[in-house]
CSV table of C-alpha atoms (C1' of nucleotides) in Angstrom, one decimal:
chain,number,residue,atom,x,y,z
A,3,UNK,CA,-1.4,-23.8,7.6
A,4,UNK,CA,-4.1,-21.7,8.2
A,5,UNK,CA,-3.8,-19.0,11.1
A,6,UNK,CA,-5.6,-19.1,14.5
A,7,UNK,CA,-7.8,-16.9,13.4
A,8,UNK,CA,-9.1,-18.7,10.1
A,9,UNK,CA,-9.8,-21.4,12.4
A,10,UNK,CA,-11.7,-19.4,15.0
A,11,UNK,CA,-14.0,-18.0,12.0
A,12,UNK,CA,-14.7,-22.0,10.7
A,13,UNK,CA,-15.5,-22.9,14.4
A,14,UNK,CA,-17.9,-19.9,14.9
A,15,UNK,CA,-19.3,-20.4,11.3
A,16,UNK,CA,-20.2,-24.0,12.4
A,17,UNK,CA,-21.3,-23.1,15.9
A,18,UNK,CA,-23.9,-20.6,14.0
A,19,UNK,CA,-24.8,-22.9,11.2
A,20,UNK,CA,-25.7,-25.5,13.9
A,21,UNK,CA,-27.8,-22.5,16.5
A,22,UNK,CA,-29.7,-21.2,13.5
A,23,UNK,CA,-31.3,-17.5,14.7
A,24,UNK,CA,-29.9,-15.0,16.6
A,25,UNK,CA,-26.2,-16.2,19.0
A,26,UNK,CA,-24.7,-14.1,21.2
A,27,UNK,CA,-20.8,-13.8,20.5
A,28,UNK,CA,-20.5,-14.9,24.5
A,29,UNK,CA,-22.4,-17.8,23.8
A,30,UNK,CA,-20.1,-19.0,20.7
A,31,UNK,CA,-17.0,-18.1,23.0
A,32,UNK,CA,-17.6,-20.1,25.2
A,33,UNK,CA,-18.8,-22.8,24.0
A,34,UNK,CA,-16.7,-23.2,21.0
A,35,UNK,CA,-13.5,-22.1,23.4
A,36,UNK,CA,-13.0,-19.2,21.4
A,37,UNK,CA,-11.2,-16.0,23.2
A,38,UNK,CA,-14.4,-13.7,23.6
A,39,UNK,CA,-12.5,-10.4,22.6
A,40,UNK,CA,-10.3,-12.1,19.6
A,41,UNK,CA,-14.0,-13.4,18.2
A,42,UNK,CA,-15.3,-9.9,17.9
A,43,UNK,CA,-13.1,-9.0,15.5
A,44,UNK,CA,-13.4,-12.3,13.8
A,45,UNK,CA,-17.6,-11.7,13.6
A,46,UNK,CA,-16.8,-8.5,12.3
A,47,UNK,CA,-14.7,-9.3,9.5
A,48,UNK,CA,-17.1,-12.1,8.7
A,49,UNK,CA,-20.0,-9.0,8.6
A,50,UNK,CA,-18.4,-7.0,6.5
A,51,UNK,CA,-17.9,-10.4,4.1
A,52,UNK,CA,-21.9,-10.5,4.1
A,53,UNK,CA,-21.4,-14.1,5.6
A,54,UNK,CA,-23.2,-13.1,8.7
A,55,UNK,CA,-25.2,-9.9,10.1
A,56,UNK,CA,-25.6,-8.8,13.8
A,57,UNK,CA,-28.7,-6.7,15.8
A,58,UNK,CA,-27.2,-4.8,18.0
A,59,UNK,CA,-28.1,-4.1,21.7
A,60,UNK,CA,-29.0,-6.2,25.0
A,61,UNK,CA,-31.1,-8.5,23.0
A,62,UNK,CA,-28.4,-8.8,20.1
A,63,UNK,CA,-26.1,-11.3,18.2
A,64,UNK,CA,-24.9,-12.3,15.4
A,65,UNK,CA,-26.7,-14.8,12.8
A,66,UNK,CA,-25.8,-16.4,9.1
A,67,UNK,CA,-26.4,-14.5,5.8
A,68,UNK,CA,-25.4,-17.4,3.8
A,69,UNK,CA,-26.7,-20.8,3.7
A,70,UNK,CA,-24.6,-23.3,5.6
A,71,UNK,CA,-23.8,-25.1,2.1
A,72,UNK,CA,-23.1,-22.1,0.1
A,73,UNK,CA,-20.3,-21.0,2.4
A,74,UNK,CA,-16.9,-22.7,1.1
A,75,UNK,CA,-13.7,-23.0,2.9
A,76,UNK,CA,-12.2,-21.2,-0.3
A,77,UNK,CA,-14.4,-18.4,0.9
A,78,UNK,CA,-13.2,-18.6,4.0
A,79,UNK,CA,-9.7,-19.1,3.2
A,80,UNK,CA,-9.6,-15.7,0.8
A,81,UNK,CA,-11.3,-13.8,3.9
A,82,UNK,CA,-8.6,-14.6,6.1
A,83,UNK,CA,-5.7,-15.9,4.3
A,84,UNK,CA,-5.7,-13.9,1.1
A,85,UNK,CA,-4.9,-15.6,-2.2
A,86,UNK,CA,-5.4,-19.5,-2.3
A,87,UNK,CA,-2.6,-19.2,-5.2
A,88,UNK,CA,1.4,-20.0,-4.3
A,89,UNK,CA,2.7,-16.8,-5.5
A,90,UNK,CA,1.0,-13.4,-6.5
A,91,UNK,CA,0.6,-13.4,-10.1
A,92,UNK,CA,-1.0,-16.3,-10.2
A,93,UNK,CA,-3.9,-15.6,-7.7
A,94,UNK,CA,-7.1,-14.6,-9.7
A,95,UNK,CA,-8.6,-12.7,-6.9
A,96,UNK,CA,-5.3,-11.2,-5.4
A,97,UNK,CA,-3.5,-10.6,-8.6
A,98,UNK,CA,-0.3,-8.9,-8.3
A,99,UNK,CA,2.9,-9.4,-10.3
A,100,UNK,CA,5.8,-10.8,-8.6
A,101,UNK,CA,8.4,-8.2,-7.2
A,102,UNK,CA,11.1,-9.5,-8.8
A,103,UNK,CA,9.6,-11.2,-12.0
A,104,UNK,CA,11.3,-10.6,-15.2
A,105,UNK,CA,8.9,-11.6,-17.7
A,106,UNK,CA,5.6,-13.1,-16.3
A,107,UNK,CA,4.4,-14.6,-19.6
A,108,UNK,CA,7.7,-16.9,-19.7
A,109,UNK,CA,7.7,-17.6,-16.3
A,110,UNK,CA,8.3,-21.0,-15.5
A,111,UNK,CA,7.3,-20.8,-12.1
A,112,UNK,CA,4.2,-18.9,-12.7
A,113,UNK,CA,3.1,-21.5,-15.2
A,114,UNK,CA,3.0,-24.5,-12.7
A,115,UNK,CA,1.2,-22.5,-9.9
A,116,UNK,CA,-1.6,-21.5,-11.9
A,117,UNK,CA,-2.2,-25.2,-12.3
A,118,UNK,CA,-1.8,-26.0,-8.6
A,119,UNK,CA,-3.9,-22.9,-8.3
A,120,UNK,CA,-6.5,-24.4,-10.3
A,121,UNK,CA,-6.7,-27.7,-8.5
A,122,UNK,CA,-6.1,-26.7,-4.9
A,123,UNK,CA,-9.5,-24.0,-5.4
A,124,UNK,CA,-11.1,-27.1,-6.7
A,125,UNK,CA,-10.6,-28.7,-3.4
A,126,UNK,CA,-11.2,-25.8,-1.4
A,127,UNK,CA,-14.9,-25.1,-3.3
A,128,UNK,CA,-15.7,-28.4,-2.6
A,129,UNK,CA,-15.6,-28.0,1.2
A,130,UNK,CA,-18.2,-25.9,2.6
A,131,UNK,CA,-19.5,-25.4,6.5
A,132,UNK,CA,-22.5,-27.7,5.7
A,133,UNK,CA,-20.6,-30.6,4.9
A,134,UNK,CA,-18.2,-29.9,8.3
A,135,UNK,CA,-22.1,-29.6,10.0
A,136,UNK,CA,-22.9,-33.0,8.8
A,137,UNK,CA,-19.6,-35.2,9.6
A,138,UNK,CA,-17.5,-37.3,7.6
A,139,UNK,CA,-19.6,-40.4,7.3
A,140,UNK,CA,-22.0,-38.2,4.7
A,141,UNK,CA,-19.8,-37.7,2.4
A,142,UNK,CA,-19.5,-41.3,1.2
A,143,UNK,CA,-22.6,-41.4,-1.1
B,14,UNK,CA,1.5,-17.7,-0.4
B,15,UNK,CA,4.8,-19.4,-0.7
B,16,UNK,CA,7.5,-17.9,1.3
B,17,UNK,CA,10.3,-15.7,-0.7
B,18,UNK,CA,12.7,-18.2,0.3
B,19,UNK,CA,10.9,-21.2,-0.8
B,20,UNK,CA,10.5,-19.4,-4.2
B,21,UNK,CA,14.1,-18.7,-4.4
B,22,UNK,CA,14.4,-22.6,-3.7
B,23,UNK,CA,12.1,-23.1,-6.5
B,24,UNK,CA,14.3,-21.0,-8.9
B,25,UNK,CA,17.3,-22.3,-7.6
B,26,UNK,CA,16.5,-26.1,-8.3
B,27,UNK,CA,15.8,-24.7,-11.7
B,28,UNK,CA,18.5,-23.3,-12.6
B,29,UNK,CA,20.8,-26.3,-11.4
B,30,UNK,CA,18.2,-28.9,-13.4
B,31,UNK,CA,18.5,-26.3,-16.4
B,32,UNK,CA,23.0,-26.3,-15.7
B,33,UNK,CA,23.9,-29.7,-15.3
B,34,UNK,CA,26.7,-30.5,-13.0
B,35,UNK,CA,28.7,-28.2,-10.5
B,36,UNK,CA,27.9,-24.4,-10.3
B,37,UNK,CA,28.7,-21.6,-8.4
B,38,UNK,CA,26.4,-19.5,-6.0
B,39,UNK,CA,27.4,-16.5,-7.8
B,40,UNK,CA,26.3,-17.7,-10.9
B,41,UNK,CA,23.1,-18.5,-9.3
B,42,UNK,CA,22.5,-15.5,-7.6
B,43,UNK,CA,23.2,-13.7,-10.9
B,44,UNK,CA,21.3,-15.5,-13.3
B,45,UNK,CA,18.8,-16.3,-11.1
B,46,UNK,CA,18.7,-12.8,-9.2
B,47,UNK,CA,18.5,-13.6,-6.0
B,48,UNK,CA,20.0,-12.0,-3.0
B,49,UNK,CA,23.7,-14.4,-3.1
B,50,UNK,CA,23.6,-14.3,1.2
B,51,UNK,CA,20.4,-15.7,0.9
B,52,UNK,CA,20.5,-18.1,-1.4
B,53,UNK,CA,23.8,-19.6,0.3
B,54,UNK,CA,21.3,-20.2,3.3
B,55,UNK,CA,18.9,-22.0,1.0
B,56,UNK,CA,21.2,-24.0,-0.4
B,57,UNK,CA,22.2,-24.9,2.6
B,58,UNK,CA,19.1,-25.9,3.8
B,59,UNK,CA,18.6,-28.0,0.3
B,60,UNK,CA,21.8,-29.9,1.2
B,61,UNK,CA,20.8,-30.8,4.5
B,62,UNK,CA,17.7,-32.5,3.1
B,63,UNK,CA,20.0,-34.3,0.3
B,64,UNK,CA,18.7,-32.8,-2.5
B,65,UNK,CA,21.8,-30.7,-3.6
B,66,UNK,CA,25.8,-31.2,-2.9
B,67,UNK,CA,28.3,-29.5,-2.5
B,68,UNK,CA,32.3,-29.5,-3.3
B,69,UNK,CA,33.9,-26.5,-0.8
B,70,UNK,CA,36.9,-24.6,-2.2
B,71,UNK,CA,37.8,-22.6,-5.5
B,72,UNK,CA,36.8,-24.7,-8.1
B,73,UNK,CA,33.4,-25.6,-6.3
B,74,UNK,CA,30.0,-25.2,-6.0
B,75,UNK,CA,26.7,-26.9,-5.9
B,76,UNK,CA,25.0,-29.8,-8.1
B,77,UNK,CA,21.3,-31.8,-8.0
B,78,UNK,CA,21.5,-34.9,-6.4
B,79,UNK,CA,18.1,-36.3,-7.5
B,80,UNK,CA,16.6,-36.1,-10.9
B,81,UNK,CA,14.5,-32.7,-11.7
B,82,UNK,CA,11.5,-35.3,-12.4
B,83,UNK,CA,11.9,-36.8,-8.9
B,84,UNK,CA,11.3,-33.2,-6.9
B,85,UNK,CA,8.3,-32.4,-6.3
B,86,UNK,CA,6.5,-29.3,-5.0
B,87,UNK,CA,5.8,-31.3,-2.2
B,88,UNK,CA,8.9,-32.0,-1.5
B,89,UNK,CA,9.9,-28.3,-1.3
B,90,UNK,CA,7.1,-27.0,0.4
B,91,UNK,CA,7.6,-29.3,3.4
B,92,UNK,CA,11.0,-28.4,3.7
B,93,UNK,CA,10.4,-24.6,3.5
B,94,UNK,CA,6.9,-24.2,4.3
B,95,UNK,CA,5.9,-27.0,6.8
B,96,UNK,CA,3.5,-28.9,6.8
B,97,UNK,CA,0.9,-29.4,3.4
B,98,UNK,CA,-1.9,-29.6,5.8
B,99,UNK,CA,-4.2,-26.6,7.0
B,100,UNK,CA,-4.2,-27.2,10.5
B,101,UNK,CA,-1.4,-29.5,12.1
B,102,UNK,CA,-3.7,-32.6,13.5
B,103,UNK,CA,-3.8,-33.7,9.8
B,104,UNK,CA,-0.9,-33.6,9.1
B,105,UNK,CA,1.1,-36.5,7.8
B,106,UNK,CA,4.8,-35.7,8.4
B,107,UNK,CA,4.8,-32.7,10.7
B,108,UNK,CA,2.1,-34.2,12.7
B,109,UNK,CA,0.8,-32.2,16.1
B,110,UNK,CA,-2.4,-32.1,18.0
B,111,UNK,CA,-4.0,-28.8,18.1
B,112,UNK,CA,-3.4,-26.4,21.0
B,113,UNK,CA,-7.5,-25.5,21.5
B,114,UNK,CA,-9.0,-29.6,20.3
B,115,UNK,CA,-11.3,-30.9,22.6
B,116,UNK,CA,-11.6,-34.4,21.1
B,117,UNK,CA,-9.8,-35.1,17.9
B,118,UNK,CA,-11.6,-38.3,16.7
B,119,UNK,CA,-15.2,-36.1,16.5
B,120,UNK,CA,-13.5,-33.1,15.2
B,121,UNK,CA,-15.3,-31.9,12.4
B,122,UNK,CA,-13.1,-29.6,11.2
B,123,UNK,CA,-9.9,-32.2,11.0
B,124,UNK,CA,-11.9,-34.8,9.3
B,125,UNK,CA,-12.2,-32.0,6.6
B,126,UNK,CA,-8.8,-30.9,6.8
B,127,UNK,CA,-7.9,-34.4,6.3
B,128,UNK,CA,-10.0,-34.7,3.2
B,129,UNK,CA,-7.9,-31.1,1.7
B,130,UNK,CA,-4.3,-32.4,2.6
B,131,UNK,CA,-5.4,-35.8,0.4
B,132,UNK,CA,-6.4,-34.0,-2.8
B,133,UNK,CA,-3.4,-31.1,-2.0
B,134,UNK,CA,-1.0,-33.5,-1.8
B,135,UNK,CA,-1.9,-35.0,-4.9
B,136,UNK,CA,-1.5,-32.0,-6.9
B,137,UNK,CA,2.1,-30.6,-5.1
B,138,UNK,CA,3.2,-34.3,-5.6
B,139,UNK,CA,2.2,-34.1,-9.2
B,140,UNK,CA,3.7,-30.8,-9.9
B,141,UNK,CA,8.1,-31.3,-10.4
B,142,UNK,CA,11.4,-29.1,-11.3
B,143,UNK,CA,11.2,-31.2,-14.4
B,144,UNK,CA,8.1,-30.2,-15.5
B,145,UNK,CA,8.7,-26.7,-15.0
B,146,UNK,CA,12.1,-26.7,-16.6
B,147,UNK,CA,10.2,-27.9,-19.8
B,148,UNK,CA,7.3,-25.6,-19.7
B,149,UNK,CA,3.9,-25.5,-19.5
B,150,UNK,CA,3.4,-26.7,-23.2
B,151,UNK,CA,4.7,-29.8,-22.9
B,152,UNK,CA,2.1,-31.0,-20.1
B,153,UNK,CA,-1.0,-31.4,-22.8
B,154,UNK,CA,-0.4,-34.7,-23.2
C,25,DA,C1',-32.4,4.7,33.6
C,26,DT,C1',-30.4,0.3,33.7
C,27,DT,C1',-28.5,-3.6,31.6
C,28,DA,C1',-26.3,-6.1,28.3
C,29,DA,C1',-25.1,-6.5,23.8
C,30,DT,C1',-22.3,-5.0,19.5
C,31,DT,C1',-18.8,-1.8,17.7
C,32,DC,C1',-14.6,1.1,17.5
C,33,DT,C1',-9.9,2.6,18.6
C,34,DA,C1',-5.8,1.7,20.3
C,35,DC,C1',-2.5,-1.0,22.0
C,36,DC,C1',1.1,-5.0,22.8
C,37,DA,C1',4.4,-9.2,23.0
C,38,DA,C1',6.0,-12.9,20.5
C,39,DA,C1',7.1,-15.1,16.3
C,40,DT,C1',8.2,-15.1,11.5
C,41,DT,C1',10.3,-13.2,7.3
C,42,DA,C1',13.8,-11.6,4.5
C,43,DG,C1',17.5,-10.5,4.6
C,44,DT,C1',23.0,-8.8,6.0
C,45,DA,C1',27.8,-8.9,8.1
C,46,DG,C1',31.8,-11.1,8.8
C,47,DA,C1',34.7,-14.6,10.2
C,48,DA,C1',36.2,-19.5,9.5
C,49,DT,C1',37.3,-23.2,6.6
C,50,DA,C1',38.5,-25.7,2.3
C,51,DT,C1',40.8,-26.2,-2.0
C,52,DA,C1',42.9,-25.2,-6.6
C,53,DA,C1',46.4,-22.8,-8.8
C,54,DA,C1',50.4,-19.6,-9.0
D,17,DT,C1',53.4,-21.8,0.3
D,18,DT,C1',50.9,-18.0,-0.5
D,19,DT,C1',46.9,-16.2,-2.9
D,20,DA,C1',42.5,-16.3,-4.7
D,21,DT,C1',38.0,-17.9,-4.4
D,22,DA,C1',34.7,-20.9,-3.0
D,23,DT,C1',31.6,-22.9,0.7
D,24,DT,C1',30.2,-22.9,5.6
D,25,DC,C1',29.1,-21.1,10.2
D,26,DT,C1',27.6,-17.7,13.7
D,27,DA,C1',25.3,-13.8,14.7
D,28,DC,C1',22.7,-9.9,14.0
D,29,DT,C1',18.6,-6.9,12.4
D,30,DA,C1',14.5,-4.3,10.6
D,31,DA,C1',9.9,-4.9,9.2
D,32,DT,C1',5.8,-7.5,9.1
D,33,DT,C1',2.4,-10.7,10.8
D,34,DT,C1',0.0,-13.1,14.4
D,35,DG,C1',-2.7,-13.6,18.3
D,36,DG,C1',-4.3,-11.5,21.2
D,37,DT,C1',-6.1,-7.5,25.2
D,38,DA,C1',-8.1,-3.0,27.2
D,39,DG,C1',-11.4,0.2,27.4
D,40,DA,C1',-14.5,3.4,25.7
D,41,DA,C1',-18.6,4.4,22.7
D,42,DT,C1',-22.8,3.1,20.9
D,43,DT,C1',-27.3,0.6,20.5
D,44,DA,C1',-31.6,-1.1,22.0
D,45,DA,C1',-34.7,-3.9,25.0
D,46,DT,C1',-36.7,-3.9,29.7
DNA sequence: ATTAATTCTACCAAATTAGTAGAATATAAA
DNA sequence: TTTATATTCTACTAATTTGGTAGAATTAAT
């Protein structure tokens, strides 16, 4: 399950991708019903990610780096969630061996979650903000 | 990430699929290395949900009740993780509308989430004990 | 200068995770 | 029938994560 947060970054990502230009972090808050405080440090983590860039001051906001299609929710996901993989040491981005792995190259474990890894980032890349933009019903073709 | 717990399940299941018949925590624990405490808690948790049994006293211990090719990392991950899907409206078994939706038939984020869950499902479902007690090897075919 | 926005620093309560301790119960064997 | 050893049950606990909040500092347009 993804945390609250994860989902408060898809729904400001969405609310940006459809106000394209410059959207105060009040305006998304409100009307995305996200708490205004919690989605500051949601934008934030999102800017330093290069996703989206802010001006600062009375006339300021926040606006999208990235094209609406280019953003995925396996972007997203690693932002917030960390490694799409089921244990450590299979992650490619979040590598890390298991604590209490004996011998990774015989692990049997290991083995099978760097195929559900595979597949489930599959998925994920195939999702992006764009397509969340656009509905369902364009997806069919 | 999976849980420490739900990779001790993992191992666990294994070991009993590798041991045919009854075994003892200890030697579980032992071979297995994991925390014996713990893994009486697990297996616990494995019996409630019918996939292990258990004979009490000296001689006893614990023994699969389904076939290694029959358990799924579905299977396992719903009964230690939840639910498969990212956020609980699309869910299929833990099922739960979520705290902050406005209107779930024009959600645009469930009808994605509903699209991950299919294709997740399909590769936890297609991922069993069996086929990690033979190795990865063995799935070219 | 005032106003209104982003940014930074520091909290905080509740839930979850990864266990442990110890008693109670069941059963095989001496 | 005692003893040894196994599962089972109840109750804790420390550390981490989650989902926030409070308030001050900074920035920039009017």
């Amino acid at each position: 399950m993804l945390t609250q947060k994860a989902k408060y970054a898809i729904k400001a990502l969405i609310f940006l991708a459809q106000n394209k230009g410059l959207v105060k972090t009040k305006d998304i808050a409100e009307k995305a019903r996200i708490p205004k405080k919690f989605l500051e440090s949601i934008l934030l983590e999102l800017k330093s990610h290069k996703l989206v860039a802010s001006i600062q001051g009375a006339a300021g906001g926040y606006y999208l780096l990235e094209e609406p299609s280019g953003i995925t929710l396996a972007l997203i996901y690693r932002i917030f969630e960390g490694p799409i993989a089921l244990v450590p040491c299979a992650s490619m981005n979040f590598y890390q061996p298991c604590s209490d792995c004996e011998d990774e190259q015989s692990c049997q474990i290991r083995a099978a979650m760097i195929r559900v890894r595979e597949q489930t980032l599959k998925v994920l890349e195939s999702i992006t903000i764009q397509q969340m933009v656009d509905g369902e019903d364009k997806q069919q073709a």
